[in-house]
Tab-separated table of C-alpha atoms in Angstrom:
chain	number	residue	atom	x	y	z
A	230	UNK	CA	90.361	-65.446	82.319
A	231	UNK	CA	94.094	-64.590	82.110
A	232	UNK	CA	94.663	-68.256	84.705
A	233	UNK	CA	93.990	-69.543	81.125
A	234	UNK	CA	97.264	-68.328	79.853
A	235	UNK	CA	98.435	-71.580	81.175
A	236	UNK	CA	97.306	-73.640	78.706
A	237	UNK	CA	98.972	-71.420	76.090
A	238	UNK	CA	102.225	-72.396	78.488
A	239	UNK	CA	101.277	-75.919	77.907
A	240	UNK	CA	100.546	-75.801	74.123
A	241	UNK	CA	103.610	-73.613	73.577
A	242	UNK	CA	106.030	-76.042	75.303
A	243	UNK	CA	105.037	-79.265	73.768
A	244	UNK	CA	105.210	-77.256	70.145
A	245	UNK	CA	108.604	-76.582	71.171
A	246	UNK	CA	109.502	-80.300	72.240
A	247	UNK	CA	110.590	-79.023	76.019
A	248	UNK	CA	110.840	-81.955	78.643
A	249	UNK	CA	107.339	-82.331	79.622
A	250	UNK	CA	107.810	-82.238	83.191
A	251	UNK	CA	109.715	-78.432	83.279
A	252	UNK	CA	106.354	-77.297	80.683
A	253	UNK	CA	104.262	-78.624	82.711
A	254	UNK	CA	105.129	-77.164	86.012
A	255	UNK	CA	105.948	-73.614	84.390
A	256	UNK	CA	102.525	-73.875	83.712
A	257	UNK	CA	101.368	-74.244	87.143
A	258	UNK	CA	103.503	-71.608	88.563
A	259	UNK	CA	101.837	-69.350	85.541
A	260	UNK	CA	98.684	-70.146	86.756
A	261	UNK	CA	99.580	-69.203	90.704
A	262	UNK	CA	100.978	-66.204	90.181
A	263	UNK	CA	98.103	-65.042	87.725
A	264	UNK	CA	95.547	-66.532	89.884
A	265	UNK	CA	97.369	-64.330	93.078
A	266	UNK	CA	99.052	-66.716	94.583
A	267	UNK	CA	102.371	-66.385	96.381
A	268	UNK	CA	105.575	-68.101	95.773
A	269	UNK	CA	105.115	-69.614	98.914
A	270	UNK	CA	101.938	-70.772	98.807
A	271	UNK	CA	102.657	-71.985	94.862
A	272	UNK	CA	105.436	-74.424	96.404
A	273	UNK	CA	103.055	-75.561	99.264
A	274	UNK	CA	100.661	-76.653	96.662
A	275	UNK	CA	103.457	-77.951	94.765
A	276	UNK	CA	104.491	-79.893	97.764
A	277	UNK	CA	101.058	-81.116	99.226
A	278	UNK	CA	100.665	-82.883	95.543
A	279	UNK	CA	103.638	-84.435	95.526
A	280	UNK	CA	102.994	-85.697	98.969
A	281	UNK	CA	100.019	-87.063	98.321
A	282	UNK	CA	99.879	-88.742	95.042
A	283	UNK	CA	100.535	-92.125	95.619
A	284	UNK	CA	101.766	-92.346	91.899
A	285	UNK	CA	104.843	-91.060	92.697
A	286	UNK	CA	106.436	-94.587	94.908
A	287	UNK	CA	104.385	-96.779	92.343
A	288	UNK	CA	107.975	-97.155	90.621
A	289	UNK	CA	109.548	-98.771	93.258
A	290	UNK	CA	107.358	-101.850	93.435
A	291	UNK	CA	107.490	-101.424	89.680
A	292	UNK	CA	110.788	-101.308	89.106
A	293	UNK	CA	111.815	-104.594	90.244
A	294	UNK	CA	108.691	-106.518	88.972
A	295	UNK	CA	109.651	-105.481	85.238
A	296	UNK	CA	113.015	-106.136	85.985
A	297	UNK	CA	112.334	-110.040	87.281
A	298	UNK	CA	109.686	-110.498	84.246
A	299	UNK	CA	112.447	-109.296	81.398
A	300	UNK	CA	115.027	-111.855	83.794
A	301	UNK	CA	113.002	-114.792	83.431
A	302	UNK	CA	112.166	-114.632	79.340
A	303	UNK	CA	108.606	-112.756	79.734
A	304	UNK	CA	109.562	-110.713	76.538
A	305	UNK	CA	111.153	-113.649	74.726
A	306	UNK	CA	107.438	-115.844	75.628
A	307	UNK	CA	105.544	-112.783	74.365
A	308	UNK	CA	107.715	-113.000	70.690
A	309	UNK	CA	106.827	-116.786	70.847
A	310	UNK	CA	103.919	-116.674	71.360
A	311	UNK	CA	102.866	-113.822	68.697
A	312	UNK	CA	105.229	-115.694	66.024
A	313	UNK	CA	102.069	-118.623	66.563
A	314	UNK	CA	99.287	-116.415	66.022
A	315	UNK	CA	99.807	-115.637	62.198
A	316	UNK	CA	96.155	-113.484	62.288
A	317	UNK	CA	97.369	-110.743	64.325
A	318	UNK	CA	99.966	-108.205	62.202
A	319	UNK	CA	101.895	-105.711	64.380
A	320	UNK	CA	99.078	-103.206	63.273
A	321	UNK	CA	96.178	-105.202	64.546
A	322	UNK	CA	97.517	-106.240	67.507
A	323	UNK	CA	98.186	-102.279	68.281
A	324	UNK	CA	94.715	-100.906	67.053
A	325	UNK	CA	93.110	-103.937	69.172
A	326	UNK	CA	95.122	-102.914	72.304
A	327	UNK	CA	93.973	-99.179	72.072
A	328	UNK	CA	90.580	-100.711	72.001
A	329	UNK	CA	90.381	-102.263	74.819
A	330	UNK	CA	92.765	-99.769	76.781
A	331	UNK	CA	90.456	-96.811	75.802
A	332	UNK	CA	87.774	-99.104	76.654
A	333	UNK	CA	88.743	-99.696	79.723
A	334	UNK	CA	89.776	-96.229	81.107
A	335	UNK	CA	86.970	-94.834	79.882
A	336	UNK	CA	85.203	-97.154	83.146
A	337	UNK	CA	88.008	-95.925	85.467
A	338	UNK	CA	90.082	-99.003	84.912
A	339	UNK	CA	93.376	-96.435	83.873
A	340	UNK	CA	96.086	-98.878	85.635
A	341	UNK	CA	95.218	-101.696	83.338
A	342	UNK	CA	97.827	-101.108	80.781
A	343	UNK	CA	100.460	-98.057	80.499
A	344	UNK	CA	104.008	-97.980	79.778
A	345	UNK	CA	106.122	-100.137	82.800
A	346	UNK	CA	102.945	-102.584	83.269
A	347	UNK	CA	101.851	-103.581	79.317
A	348	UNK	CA	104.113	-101.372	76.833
A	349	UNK	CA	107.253	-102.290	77.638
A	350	UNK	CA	107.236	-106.106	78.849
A	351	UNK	CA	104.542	-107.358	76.877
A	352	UNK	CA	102.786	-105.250	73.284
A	353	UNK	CA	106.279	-104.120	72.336
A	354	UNK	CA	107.797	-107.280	72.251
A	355	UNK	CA	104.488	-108.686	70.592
A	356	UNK	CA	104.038	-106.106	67.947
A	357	UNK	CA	107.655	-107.009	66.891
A	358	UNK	CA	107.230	-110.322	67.185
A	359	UNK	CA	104.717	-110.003	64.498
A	360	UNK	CA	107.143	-107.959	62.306
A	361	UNK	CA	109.867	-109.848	62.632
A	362	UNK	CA	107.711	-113.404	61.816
A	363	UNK	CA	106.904	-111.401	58.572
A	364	UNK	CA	110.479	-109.433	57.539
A	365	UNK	CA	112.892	-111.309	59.649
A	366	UNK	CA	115.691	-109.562	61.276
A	367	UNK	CA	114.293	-105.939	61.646
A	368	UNK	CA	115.842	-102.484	60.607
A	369	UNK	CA	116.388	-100.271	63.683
A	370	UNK	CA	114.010	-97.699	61.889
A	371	UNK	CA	111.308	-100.179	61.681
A	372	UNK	CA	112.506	-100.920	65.262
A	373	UNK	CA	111.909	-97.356	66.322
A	374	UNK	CA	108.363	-96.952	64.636
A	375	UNK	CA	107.085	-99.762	66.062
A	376	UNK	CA	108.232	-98.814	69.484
A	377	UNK	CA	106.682	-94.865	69.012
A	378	UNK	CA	103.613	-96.721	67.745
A	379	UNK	CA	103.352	-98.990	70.863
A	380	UNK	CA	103.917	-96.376	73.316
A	381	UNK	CA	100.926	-94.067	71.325
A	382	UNK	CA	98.275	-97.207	71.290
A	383	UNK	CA	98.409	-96.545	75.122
A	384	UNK	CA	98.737	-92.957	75.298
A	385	UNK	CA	95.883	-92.278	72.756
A	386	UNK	CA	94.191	-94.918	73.691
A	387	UNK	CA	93.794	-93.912	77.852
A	388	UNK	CA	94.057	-89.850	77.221
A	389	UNK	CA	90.594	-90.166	75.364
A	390	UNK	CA	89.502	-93.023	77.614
A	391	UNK	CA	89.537	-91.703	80.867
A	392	UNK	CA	87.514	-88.459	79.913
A	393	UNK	CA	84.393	-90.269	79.807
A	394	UNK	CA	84.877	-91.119	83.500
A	395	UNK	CA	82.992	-88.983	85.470
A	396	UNK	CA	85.037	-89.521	88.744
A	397	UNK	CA	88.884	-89.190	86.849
A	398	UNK	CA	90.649	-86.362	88.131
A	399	UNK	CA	91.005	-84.440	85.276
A	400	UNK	CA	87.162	-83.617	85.280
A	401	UNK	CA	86.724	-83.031	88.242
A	402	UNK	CA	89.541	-80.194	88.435
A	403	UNK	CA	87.568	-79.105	85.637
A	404	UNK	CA	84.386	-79.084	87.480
A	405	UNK	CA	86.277	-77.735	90.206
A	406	UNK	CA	87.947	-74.767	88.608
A	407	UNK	CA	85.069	-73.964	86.476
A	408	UNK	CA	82.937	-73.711	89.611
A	409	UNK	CA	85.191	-71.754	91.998
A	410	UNK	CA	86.161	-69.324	89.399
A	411	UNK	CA	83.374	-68.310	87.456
A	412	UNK	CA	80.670	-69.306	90.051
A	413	UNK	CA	78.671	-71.988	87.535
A	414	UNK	CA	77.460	-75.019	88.491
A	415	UNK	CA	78.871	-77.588	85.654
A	416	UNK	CA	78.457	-81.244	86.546
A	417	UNK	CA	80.994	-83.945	86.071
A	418	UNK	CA	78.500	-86.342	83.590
A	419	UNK	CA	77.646	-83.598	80.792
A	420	UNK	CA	81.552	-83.357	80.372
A	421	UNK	CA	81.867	-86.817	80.093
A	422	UNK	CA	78.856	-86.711	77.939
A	423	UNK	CA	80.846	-84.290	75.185
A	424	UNK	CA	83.909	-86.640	75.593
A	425	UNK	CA	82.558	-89.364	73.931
A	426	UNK	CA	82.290	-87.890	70.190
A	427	UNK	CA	86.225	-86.859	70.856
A	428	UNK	CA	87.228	-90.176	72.410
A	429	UNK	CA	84.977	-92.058	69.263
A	430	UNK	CA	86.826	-89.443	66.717
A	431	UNK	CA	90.213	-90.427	68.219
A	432	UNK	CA	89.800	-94.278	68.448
A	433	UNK	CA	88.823	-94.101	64.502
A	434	UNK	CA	91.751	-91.909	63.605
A	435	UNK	CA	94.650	-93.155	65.156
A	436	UNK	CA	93.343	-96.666	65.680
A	437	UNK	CA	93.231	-96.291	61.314
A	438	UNK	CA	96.684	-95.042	61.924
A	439	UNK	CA	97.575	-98.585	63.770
A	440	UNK	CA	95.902	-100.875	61.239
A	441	UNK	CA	97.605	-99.419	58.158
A	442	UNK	CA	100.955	-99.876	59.810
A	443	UNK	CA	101.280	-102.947	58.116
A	444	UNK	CA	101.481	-100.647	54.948
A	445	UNK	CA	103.899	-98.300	56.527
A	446	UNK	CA	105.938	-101.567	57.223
A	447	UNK	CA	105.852	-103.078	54.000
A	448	UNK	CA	106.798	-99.953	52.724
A	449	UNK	CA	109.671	-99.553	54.825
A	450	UNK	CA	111.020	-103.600	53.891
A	451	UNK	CA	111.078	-102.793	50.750
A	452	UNK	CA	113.102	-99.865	51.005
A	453	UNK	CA	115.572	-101.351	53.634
A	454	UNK	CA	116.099	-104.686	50.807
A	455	UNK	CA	116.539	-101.978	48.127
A	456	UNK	CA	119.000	-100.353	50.175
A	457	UNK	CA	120.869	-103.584	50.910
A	458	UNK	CA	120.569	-104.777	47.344
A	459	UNK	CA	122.522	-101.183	46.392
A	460	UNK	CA	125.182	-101.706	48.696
A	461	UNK	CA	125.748	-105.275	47.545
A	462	UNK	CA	125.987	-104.365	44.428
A	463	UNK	CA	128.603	-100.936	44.805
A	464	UNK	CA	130.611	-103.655	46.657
């Protein structure tokens, strides 16, 4: 019961805004000490993760491929092309890209999308496309909350997603831990089962969030011009 003092490690770090990384592995050295472990064997289990994620040399075949695509105009096609397709606002484009990126982690398919692959290259750059077809030359707020709102379409959108995979890691260390420690037997599909009313409850709350940034937007125009108009006239 007292392993579970790592979570409070968790939820107490992020309140606080710590680097995610340093919260993250205080937590797990929480957990190993609680749970009896020994320094040692706390870095060995550090280590043997490390070793064998593959996740961790995904950046260096990433790296370069994001850095040819932004070389050869990728970005600037991605503007173009949005500036065509008058339909899709910055919010709608957003709420339809947590969609399908929810939709498709929650069938295992979590490396379609994310940050270096989608954000970043090609729904950033769309989503202010959009904007800027609409207000013109953007503010750097309205820069900055359409970037935060970008990067959260995929976070949201694959954190709820890839609970209602039965075979993701992060249910079956559930399953796991649940097992080993407290001697149940919980299978894999009823907590995938329970995830669904969460990951429905969280596509309909922030994917609202995403289509009434257009509002938020508006809003924000208006006050930038009103700004401007001030100045102009104090001058």
């Amino acid at each position: 019961m007292w392993v579970l003092l790592a979570i409070a490690v968790v939820v107490v770090g992020f309140a606080l805004r710590i680097n995610s990384m340093l919260v993250v592995t205080a937590a797990g050295i929480v957990a190993g000490l609680i749970g009896g472990l020994s320094p040692v064997k706390i870095l060995n289990a550090f280590g043997d993760g490390f070793a064998g994620s593959r996740s961790v040399t995904v950046f260096i075949v990433t790296l370069p491929v994001i850095g040819l695509i932004e070389r050869y105009g990728l970005q600037h096609q991605a503007r173009k092309l949005i500036s065509k397709l008058k339909v899709l606002t910055t919010g709608r484009l957003l709420a339809l890209y947590m969609l399908i990126r929810q939709g498709t982690a929650a069938v295992g398919l979590t490396s379609i999308g994310g940050y270096a692959q989608a954000v970043r290259p090609l729904i950033h750059p769309m989503a202010a496309g959009a904007a800027e077809r609409k207000y013109g030359k953007l503010p750097e707020k309205m820069q900055e909350k359409i970037k935060g709102f970008a990067a959260s379409a995929d976070t949201v959108g694959v954190f709820f997603g890839e609970d209602i995979f039965v075979a993701i890691g992060s249910i079956l260390l559930i399953t796991g831990f649940v097992d080993t420690t407290y001697g149940l037997k919980l299978e894999a599909i009823d907590i995938a089962v329970w995830a669904i009313p969460t990951g429905i409850c969280a596509l309909l709350i922030h994917g609202s969030r995403l289509w009434l940034l257009d509002r938020t937007l508006d809003k924000m125009a208006a006050e930038a011009d009103a700004e401007a108009e001030a100045e102009e006239v104090a001058r």
